[in-house]
Amino acid sequence: MWIITAVLTIFALRPLPSTILLVALVGLLRGETQWVIPRPYALLRLASLLSAVFIGCYISYSIAGSTTVTSREPTLLYSGVFSLLGLVPLIPPAILRRGGFEFPLIWASWWWLVTTISPVGRLGIWSPLSNDNPYEWTRPFFGEYGIDWMIGGWVEVCSSFSISLLMGVGPRVDGDKDTEEGPSSSSLRPRIPDKWSQSQLLALVLLTLAIPSVFINPLPDALHGGDRRDVGVACVLPPPSNDSYAFDNFWRETRTVIGHAHIVLWPEGAVGFNSVEDRERKLDIIRLDANMTGSYIGVSFTEPEVQDDGSRTGKWRNGIAIVSSEGVIFEYYKRKFIPSVDSIPQVGGHLPPPTVTINLGSVSKPMHRWNLTLSASIGPDFAHPIAGMETRPTLILGPARTWQVNAGRVMMEMARHRAEELGTTVLWCDDGEAGLSGLVGNGQSGVQVGYGSLVKRISVRLPRNETRTLYGYAGCWIGFLAAWLPVFILNFSLPRFLALVERTMRRIRDWVRMRLRRRVRHPRANLIDDNENIA
C-alpha cells in the first residue's frame, strides 16, 4: 500500500492535477487514515503514510521542474509542507468518526484557510487545475471553495462505497434486529441517516450539480452582431535582447501593434524606472503614442521604493500603469511574492486592484463610441482570490514573468479561474522562459508560447453587464453557507425534529393506552341486564 500511495501521489500532484486522480489519491488516503487511527502505533503508521506522500510529491515536483521553487533544497521544503497540509484535514474526521456531508465541509474549509495565510496562495493546493472538472460552471457562485467541496464530496462517496463493499457496512443502524415476532421497536423509530446513507444523498447532490455542465456552451461570444463590439488587444513580446528591461525594445514593438489594438499590455517588469524623473519621461513618450492612436497601453514596471524624505529603502516595487492620451489613468502594485523565486528585495502593495472606465470608438462620431471597464493584477496575485472590486471589469490585464514552463501553465490556469469567478476575461502576457500568452475566461482559448507580439480580438456586449457575480460580491461565504446547510439539517435540525416526532408519538400512544385501560377497568352499565334484575 505504501508503494501504491507514493506512485499515485506522483501522478495526482502533477503541475495541473486532474479531478479523477486527485479524488483517487485523497480517497485512498482517507481510507488509510480511517484504518490507521484506531490501531496501535497510530503515529508511526501516519508517519509512514506521510513519507509515502512526501516521496511522491518530491518526485512529481522534481520531474515537472517545481512550479513554486527553482532549486533542490526549497523543493524538499515545499514537498514536505504540502504533503503535511494534504494529510492534516484527513486526521480529525478519522479520529472523530465523522463523515457524510461533514467531510467535504472540513476539506474545503481547510484549503480556504491555507490559501488565506499562505504566501503562495493556491499554488501547491490539492485542487484540480485541468479542464476535466464538470463543476467549472459553479465558479461564479462559489469560487474555489465550491470546487474543493465537490472534490471532498466525491472522496467521501468513493471511500464510503469502498468501505461498504469491503466491510459490509450498510445503511442499517447497529442493534436494529428483527425478531420472530416482527421488527423490533427500535427499527420502527425514525432514524437519523448514517454515514453511508448520507453519502448516497451526497452522491445524488454531486451528480445533480454536474448536469448543467452538459448544456453550458464553452465558446466565446461572436465578434460581430447588432449588440456587440469587437475590441483589439495585444501583448507586446519583443525578441530577447541583452537588456531584458530595455525600454526602447518594448517601445518600438508597441508602435508596430498599436494600430491593430485598442488595448496594449507589456509583460511584468518590462521596464525599470530609476527615478521619478525617469518614470515621468518614459511614460510621457508612451502617452504621445497613445494620443496619436487613441489606444490604452498597460506599462508594467519596477521602481525603487522611496521614503518621504526622498531616500531609497533598498527595496523595489513592481507595478502596472495604464497610459492614455490623458496620461496615467490607472496604477496598481503587485501584492504577493513567491519565496525563493523573486531574487531582488521587493515591497508589496496593500490596495486591491481598482477599476477604470475607458472610452473606445470613433471620436468624430459620438454615437459610435462605447466604454468598457479595465482592471489589472500581476503574476502571483492571480494565485490569490481577487476581491474588493466595485463593478465587474470587462477585461483584466495580467502581466507576468514566470521562471519555468510548467509554472507558466499553472499561473495561466490560475488567471483563468479568477476570470471565471468574476465573469470576465484576462489578457495574460508572460515573457518568461517559454512563457504562455493569450486570453482566458469567458470561453476564450488559444495560447502562444514564447516571444513574438500577440494580437487578439474579443467581443463586448452592449450595454455592458456591470453586475458582479455572486462570488465577486460575497467571496467564498456563499459556498461556506451552502456547505454548512446540509450539515446543520442532518446533524442538528433533523435529529431534533425526529426526536420531537418520536416524543409526540409516544405521548399519543400513552394517552390511547391510558384511555383503553380505563374502559376495561370501568365498563359502562348494561341497561338490559339491569331491567331484568328489577323485574
XYZ file of C-alpha atoms in Angstrom:
535
model
C 0.000 0.000 0.000
C 2.946 2.340 0.687
C 4.198 1.973 -2.893
C 0.710 2.443 -4.336
C 0.286 5.652 -2.327
C 3.641 7.044 -3.478
C 3.026 6.202 -7.148
C -0.495 7.618 -7.115
C 0.844 10.809 -5.493
C 3.330 11.264 -8.344
C 0.562 11.238 -10.953
C -2.123 13.026 -8.922
C 0.019 16.024 -7.885
C 1.265 16.962 -11.326
C 1.548 20.674 -12.223
C -2.076 20.530 -13.448
C -3.784 17.968 -11.190
C -6.714 16.123 -12.723
C -10.002 15.650 -10.902
C -10.128 11.836 -11.168
C -6.573 11.190 -9.988
C -6.895 13.688 -7.166
C -10.120 12.084 -5.925
C -8.432 8.661 -6.133
C -5.431 9.844 -4.094
C -7.412 11.617 -1.390
C -9.904 8.739 -1.230
C -7.059 6.269 -0.730
C -5.517 8.443 1.992
C -8.876 8.848 3.719
C -9.377 5.096 3.816
C -5.840 4.558 5.102
C -6.201 7.136 7.875
C -9.507 5.604 8.949
C -7.782 2.211 9.146
C -4.629 3.515 10.893
C -6.069 5.831 13.572
C -7.825 3.229 15.821
C -4.890 0.790 15.780
C -1.727 0.577 17.888
C 1.275 2.642 16.861
C -1.002 5.064 15.005
C 1.647 7.817 14.972
C 4.229 5.542 13.377
C 1.712 4.395 10.797
C 0.771 8.003 9.992
C 4.474 8.895 9.685
C 4.892 6.057 7.183
C 1.884 7.310 5.240
C 3.287 10.849 5.266
C 6.638 9.592 3.976
C 4.924 7.911 1.017
C 3.096 11.131 0.130
C 6.296 13.154 0.602
C 8.349 10.913 -1.711
C 5.647 11.030 -4.378
C 5.244 14.777 -4.039
C 9.002 15.388 -4.277
C 9.371 13.198 -7.361
C 6.411 14.915 -9.020
C 7.808 18.389 -8.297
C 11.294 17.393 -9.478
C 10.117 15.824 -12.735
C 7.970 18.838 -13.587
C 10.632 21.311 -12.526
C 8.877 22.657 -9.473
C 6.188 25.239 -10.147
C 6.939 27.114 -6.921
C 10.696 26.809 -6.460
C 13.825 26.609 -8.576
C 16.373 24.599 -6.522
C 16.555 21.273 -4.693
C 16.515 22.470 -1.076
C 13.347 24.574 -1.394
C 11.750 21.718 -3.358
C 12.314 19.427 -0.364
C 10.785 22.043 1.925
C 7.737 22.659 -0.266
C 7.192 18.914 -0.742
C 7.208 18.354 2.997
C 4.903 21.281 3.700
C 2.283 20.429 1.084
C 2.394 16.720 1.944
C 1.661 17.529 5.573
C -1.036 20.033 4.618
C -2.726 17.389 2.483
C -2.911 14.886 5.365
C -3.994 17.277 8.126
C -7.691 17.582 7.097
C -7.974 13.758 6.931
C -6.974 13.105 10.549
C -9.747 14.864 12.585
C -12.612 13.133 10.689
C -10.879 9.772 11.230
C -10.443 10.410 14.963
C -13.955 11.766 15.498
C -15.549 9.221 13.128
C -17.185 11.983 11.132
C -18.323 11.585 7.552
C -21.200 12.282 5.216
C -21.617 15.959 4.428
C -19.174 16.921 7.166
C -16.033 15.715 5.372
C -16.334 17.964 2.261
C -17.041 20.880 4.616
C -13.820 20.168 6.527
C -11.824 19.601 3.326
C -12.923 22.812 1.596
C -12.630 24.952 4.753
C -9.110 23.686 5.400
C -7.832 24.663 1.965
C -9.598 28.018 2.204
C -7.679 28.646 5.450
C -4.390 27.558 3.873
C -4.983 29.828 0.862
C -5.699 32.768 3.146
C -2.461 32.531 5.141
C -0.095 31.040 2.541
C 2.328 33.425 0.783
C 1.920 31.404 -2.435
C -1.887 31.335 -2.328
C -3.329 28.322 -4.141
C -0.018 27.176 -5.581
C 0.524 23.657 -4.293
C -3.091 23.258 -3.119
C -4.616 19.801 -3.634
C -7.208 21.068 -6.070
C -7.801 20.260 -9.768
C -6.303 22.571 -12.380
C -7.055 20.554 -15.522
C -10.127 21.047 -17.677
C -11.790 17.722 -16.745
C -13.833 19.270 -13.932
C -17.612 19.180 -14.567
C -18.199 21.823 -11.884
C -16.433 24.746 -13.552
C -19.797 26.443 -14.065
C -20.084 26.913 -10.271
C -17.062 29.234 -10.026
C -19.096 32.487 -10.449
C -21.224 31.339 -7.497
C -18.911 29.537 -5.047
C -15.368 30.093 -6.347
C -12.590 27.692 -5.442
C -14.393 26.788 -2.223
C -17.136 25.068 -4.202
C -14.623 23.104 -6.297
C -12.805 21.899 -3.171
C -16.133 20.965 -1.557
C -17.070 18.832 -4.545
C -13.667 17.112 -4.514
C -14.176 16.330 -0.836
C -17.697 15.148 -1.596
C -16.576 12.604 -4.194
C -13.803 11.462 -1.861
C -16.399 10.765 0.835
C -18.725 8.989 -1.598
C -15.981 6.761 -3.013
C -14.430 5.933 0.365
C -17.828 5.143 1.938
C -18.778 2.929 -1.003
C -15.426 1.110 -0.842
C -15.769 0.521 2.911
C -19.307 -0.791 2.438
C -18.041 -3.300 -0.124
C -15.040 -4.416 1.925
C -16.619 -4.488 5.364
C -20.318 -4.941 4.598
C -21.387 -1.657 6.127
C -24.930 -0.791 5.089
C -27.461 1.865 5.907
C -28.965 -0.199 8.742
C -28.243 1.027 12.248
C -26.465 -1.454 14.539
C -28.674 -3.056 17.116
C -31.834 -2.997 14.996
C -32.610 -6.687 14.750
C -35.865 -8.252 13.696
C -37.297 -10.986 15.851
C -39.666 -13.832 15.065
C -42.494 -11.691 16.300
C -41.629 -8.988 13.797
C -39.476 -5.911 13.629
C -38.016 -4.590 16.857
C -39.394 -1.450 18.335
C -36.119 0.397 17.685
C -36.353 -0.383 13.962
C -39.770 1.270 13.859
C -38.424 4.509 15.281
C -37.358 7.312 12.981
C -33.605 7.138 12.482
C -31.010 9.719 11.573
C -29.331 8.804 8.270
C -25.965 7.125 8.926
C -22.738 7.869 7.091
C -23.427 5.607 4.121
C -26.954 6.854 3.585
C -25.656 10.429 3.852
C -23.039 9.517 1.259
C -25.782 8.280 -1.044
C -27.544 11.603 -0.674
C -24.219 13.379 -1.225
C -23.654 11.411 -4.435
C -27.105 12.453 -5.652
C -26.280 16.117 -4.953
C -22.936 15.874 -6.762
C -24.467 14.187 -9.814
C -27.190 16.815 -9.937
C -24.632 19.629 -9.794
C -22.735 18.061 -12.704
C -25.753 18.093 -15.045
C -25.573 21.801 -16.080
C -22.058 21.315 -17.492
C -23.608 19.254 -20.297
C -25.702 22.197 -21.515
C -23.283 25.100 -20.964
C -21.666 26.473 -24.114
C -17.924 26.971 -23.503
C -17.399 29.117 -26.620
C -16.894 32.909 -26.526
C -19.412 35.338 -27.980
C -19.338 36.080 -31.705
C -17.234 39.101 -32.622
C -19.891 40.857 -34.689
C -23.572 41.498 -34.140
C -26.065 44.242 -33.514
C -25.327 44.438 -29.792
C -21.608 43.604 -29.939
C -18.355 45.473 -30.470
C -15.022 43.838 -31.150
C -12.028 45.147 -29.230
C -8.419 44.544 -30.246
C -5.973 43.605 -27.508
C -2.244 42.995 -27.799
C 0.594 41.558 -25.721
C 3.963 43.117 -26.553
C 6.730 40.490 -26.564
C 9.813 41.689 -28.459
C 12.679 39.284 -29.184
C 15.035 38.887 -26.219
C 17.991 41.232 -26.034
C 20.975 41.725 -23.788
C 18.982 44.065 -21.560
C 15.623 42.495 -20.730
C 14.433 45.770 -19.220
C 15.280 47.891 -22.264
C 12.567 50.479 -22.677
C 13.383 51.066 -26.336
C 12.720 47.433 -27.306
C 9.197 47.457 -25.917
C 8.511 50.952 -27.205
C 9.466 50.051 -30.795
C 7.489 46.804 -30.647
C 4.479 48.697 -29.291
C 4.472 51.026 -32.276
C 4.186 48.022 -34.618
C 0.981 46.688 -32.983
C -0.678 49.832 -31.666
C -2.548 50.369 -34.923
C -4.240 46.961 -34.593
C -5.242 47.033 -30.924
C -7.254 49.281 -28.645
C -5.516 47.916 -25.543
C -1.817 47.027 -25.368
C -0.051 45.262 -22.495
C 3.601 44.919 -21.564
C 4.708 41.852 -19.536
C 5.672 42.022 -15.880
C 8.709 44.163 -15.145
C 9.163 45.124 -18.802
C 10.817 48.432 -17.973
C 12.717 49.687 -14.946
C 12.414 53.253 -13.664
C 15.482 54.574 -11.843
C 13.906 57.754 -10.512
C 10.756 59.829 -10.542
C 12.109 61.900 -13.416
C 12.991 58.790 -15.423
C 9.497 57.438 -14.854
C 7.780 60.658 -15.987
C 9.954 60.950 -19.080
C 9.328 57.400 -20.306
C 5.610 57.436 -19.549
C 5.275 60.728 -21.425
C 6.743 59.054 -24.520
C 4.107 56.349 -24.219
C 1.415 58.994 -23.753
C 2.282 60.596 -27.081
C 1.833 57.284 -28.906
C -1.456 56.663 -27.103
C -2.632 60.132 -28.087
C -1.977 59.513 -31.781
C -3.969 56.271 -31.942
C -6.443 56.599 -29.069
C -5.127 53.357 -27.567
C -4.590 52.413 -23.939
C -1.169 51.000 -23.057
C -0.501 48.951 -19.928
C 3.123 49.550 -18.942
C 4.499 47.061 -16.404
C 7.481 48.408 -14.500
C 9.753 48.174 -11.499
C 10.840 51.193 -9.496
C 12.754 51.797 -6.251
C 10.804 52.426 -3.069
C 11.341 55.988 -1.934
C 10.690 57.336 1.547
C 9.064 60.674 2.302
C 12.447 62.387 2.555
C 13.418 61.157 -0.924
C 15.873 58.481 0.221
C 15.685 54.933 -1.104
C 14.970 51.957 1.136
C 16.869 49.429 -0.991
C 13.651 47.658 -2.000
C 11.754 47.748 -5.272
C 8.099 47.941 -6.212
C 6.521 46.041 -9.082
C 3.550 47.736 -10.699
C 1.495 48.457 -13.797
C 0.283 51.811 -15.138
C -2.342 52.224 -17.862
C -1.432 55.200 -20.031
C -3.866 57.032 -22.325
C -3.828 60.352 -24.121
C -4.608 61.942 -20.759
C -1.603 60.361 -19.051
C -1.636 57.707 -16.321
C -5.272 56.781 -15.577
C -4.681 53.578 -13.621
C -1.978 52.297 -11.283
C -1.618 49.074 -9.332
C 1.257 47.485 -7.399
C 1.952 43.789 -7.039
C 0.919 42.491 -3.620
C 2.173 38.888 -3.457
C 5.631 37.409 -3.962
C 6.840 33.824 -4.119
C 9.678 32.989 -1.707
C 12.900 31.687 -3.290
C 11.832 32.985 -6.728
C 11.991 36.777 -6.510
C 15.728 37.491 -6.424
C 15.622 41.179 -5.543
C 14.080 42.542 -2.322
C 10.610 43.842 -3.111
C 7.845 45.507 -1.186
C 4.242 44.712 -1.979
C 1.260 46.964 -2.423
C -1.634 46.989 0.004
C -4.641 48.002 -2.103
C -6.767 45.553 -4.130
C -6.970 46.001 -7.912
C -9.040 49.090 -8.814
C -11.124 49.534 -11.959
C -11.159 52.276 -14.573
C -13.659 53.041 -17.351
C -12.261 53.811 -20.794
C -13.925 55.121 -23.973
C -13.469 53.447 -27.347
C -14.782 54.039 -30.834
C -14.732 56.938 -33.267
C -14.014 60.329 -31.737
C -15.701 62.115 -34.650
C -18.889 60.038 -34.218
C -20.065 60.197 -30.595
C -22.975 57.856 -31.368
C -20.457 55.142 -32.256
C -18.451 55.405 -29.033
C -18.790 52.985 -26.169
C -16.992 52.319 -22.912
C -15.685 49.329 -21.001
C -14.095 48.713 -17.614
C -10.468 47.696 -17.149
C -8.592 46.296 -14.186
C -5.217 44.616 -13.668
C -3.339 42.212 -11.463
C 0.219 40.928 -11.639
C 1.632 37.392 -11.792
C 1.406 35.637 -8.388
C -1.523 37.843 -7.360
C -3.705 35.602 -9.522
C -2.925 32.695 -7.164
C -4.963 34.530 -4.515
C -8.684 35.391 -4.598
C -9.441 38.777 -6.153
C -11.975 40.705 -4.103
C -12.978 44.270 -3.442
C -13.931 45.337 -6.972
C -16.933 47.649 -7.058
C -18.045 46.526 -10.509
C -17.462 43.686 -12.955
C -14.469 44.502 -15.189
C -14.763 43.810 -18.910
C -11.083 42.920 -19.151
C -8.332 42.277 -16.611
C -4.731 42.843 -17.683
C -2.420 40.103 -16.430
C 1.293 40.834 -16.923
C 3.541 38.004 -15.752
C 7.104 36.706 -15.845
C 7.336 33.046 -14.913
C 10.556 31.168 -14.336
C 9.646 27.800 -15.856
C 7.209 26.488 -18.459
C 5.109 24.444 -16.018
C 4.967 27.426 -13.689
C 3.622 29.421 -16.628
C 0.937 26.797 -17.280
C -0.142 26.807 -13.650
C -0.220 30.600 -13.341
C -2.190 30.987 -16.573
C -4.714 28.450 -15.291
C -4.949 30.434 -12.041
C -5.705 33.533 -14.111
C -8.480 31.621 -15.893
C -10.011 30.679 -12.562
C -10.022 34.310 -11.410
C -11.642 35.306 -14.696
C -14.382 32.668 -14.370
C -15.080 33.672 -10.781
C -15.548 37.322 -11.726
C -17.306 36.656 -15.041
C -14.691 38.425 -17.140
C -11.673 37.864 -19.415
C -7.959 38.083 -18.613
C -5.288 39.135 -21.111
C -2.304 37.076 -19.953
C 1.099 38.353 -21.101
C 4.148 36.343 -19.971
C 7.671 36.880 -21.272
C 9.285 34.287 -19.008
C 11.189 31.268 -20.271
C 8.793 29.629 -22.760
C 6.099 31.858 -21.289
C 2.466 31.461 -22.309
C 0.337 34.345 -23.522
C -3.276 34.650 -24.611
C -6.837 35.277 -23.495
C -8.512 33.186 -20.776
C -12.007 33.265 -19.308
C -15.473 33.516 -20.880
C -14.705 30.634 -23.222
C -11.535 32.208 -24.626
C -8.779 29.821 -25.672
C -5.638 29.794 -27.753
C -2.161 30.070 -26.263
C 1.083 31.395 -27.686
C 4.388 30.029 -26.388
C 7.471 32.234 -26.311
C 8.190 35.707 -27.652
C 6.506 37.437 -30.559
C 3.814 40.056 -30.047
C 0.294 38.675 -29.827
C -2.809 40.448 -31.192
C -6.315 39.147 -30.395
C -9.882 40.412 -30.619
C -12.628 39.996 -28.050
C -16.357 40.646 -28.233
C -18.027 43.143 -25.896
C -21.809 43.148 -25.485
C -23.621 46.467 -25.277
C -24.902 47.546 -22.890
C -22.210 46.081 -20.664
C -23.104 43.830 -17.768
C -21.574 45.575 -14.774
C -23.336 43.433 -12.166
C -20.846 41.481 -10.113
C -21.090 37.703 -9.895
C -22.283 36.159 -6.668
C -18.703 35.245 -5.847
C -17.458 38.698 -6.805
C -19.990 40.180 -4.392
C -19.675 37.869 -1.370
C -16.496 35.860 -1.955
C -16.415 32.305 -0.623
C -19.055 32.955 2.053
C -21.890 31.770 -0.186
C -20.104 28.456 -0.669
C -19.358 28.240 3.048
C -23.019 28.718 3.970
C -24.137 26.261 1.286
C -21.709 23.660 2.674
C -22.945 24.181 6.232
C -26.630 23.891 5.313
C -26.855 20.081 4.864
C -24.600 19.538 7.888
C -26.905 21.639 10.035
C -30.052 19.989 8.716
C -28.833 16.392 9.035
C -26.955 16.720 12.305
C -28.803 19.409 14.240
C -32.257 20.241 12.879
C -33.229 16.771 11.645
C -32.278 14.906 14.858
C -34.236 17.373 16.965
C -37.204 17.164 14.617
C -37.156 13.362 14.657
C -36.814 13.332 18.440
C -39.773 15.717 18.712
C -41.854 13.494 16.436
C -40.869 10.446 18.463
C -41.822 12.128 21.763
C -45.126 13.268 20.292
C -45.968 9.787 19.004
C -45.042 8.289 22.374
C -47.353 10.703 24.192
C -50.213 9.914 21.808
C -49.618 6.192 22.260
C -49.519 6.523 26.067
C -52.724 8.569 26.062
C -54.526 5.981 23.917
C -53.342 3.141 26.179
C -54.457 5.007 29.266
C -57.936 5.537 27.799
C -58.235 1.861 26.852
C -57.230 0.751 30.333
C -59.859 2.977 31.897
C -62.546 1.469 29.673
C -61.518 -2.026 30.754
C -61.443 -1.216 34.456
C -64.721 0.747 34.464
C -67.128 -0.709 31.855
C -70.412 1.010 31.194
C -73.584 -0.430 32.865
C -75.718 -2.809 30.723
C -79.287 -1.356 30.827
C -80.997 -4.573 29.582
C -79.449 -6.657 32.356
C -80.429 -4.053 34.913
C -84.127 -4.127 33.795
C -84.297 -7.918 34.007
C -82.922 -7.886 37.524
C -85.534 -5.339 38.558
C -88.356 -7.450 37.118
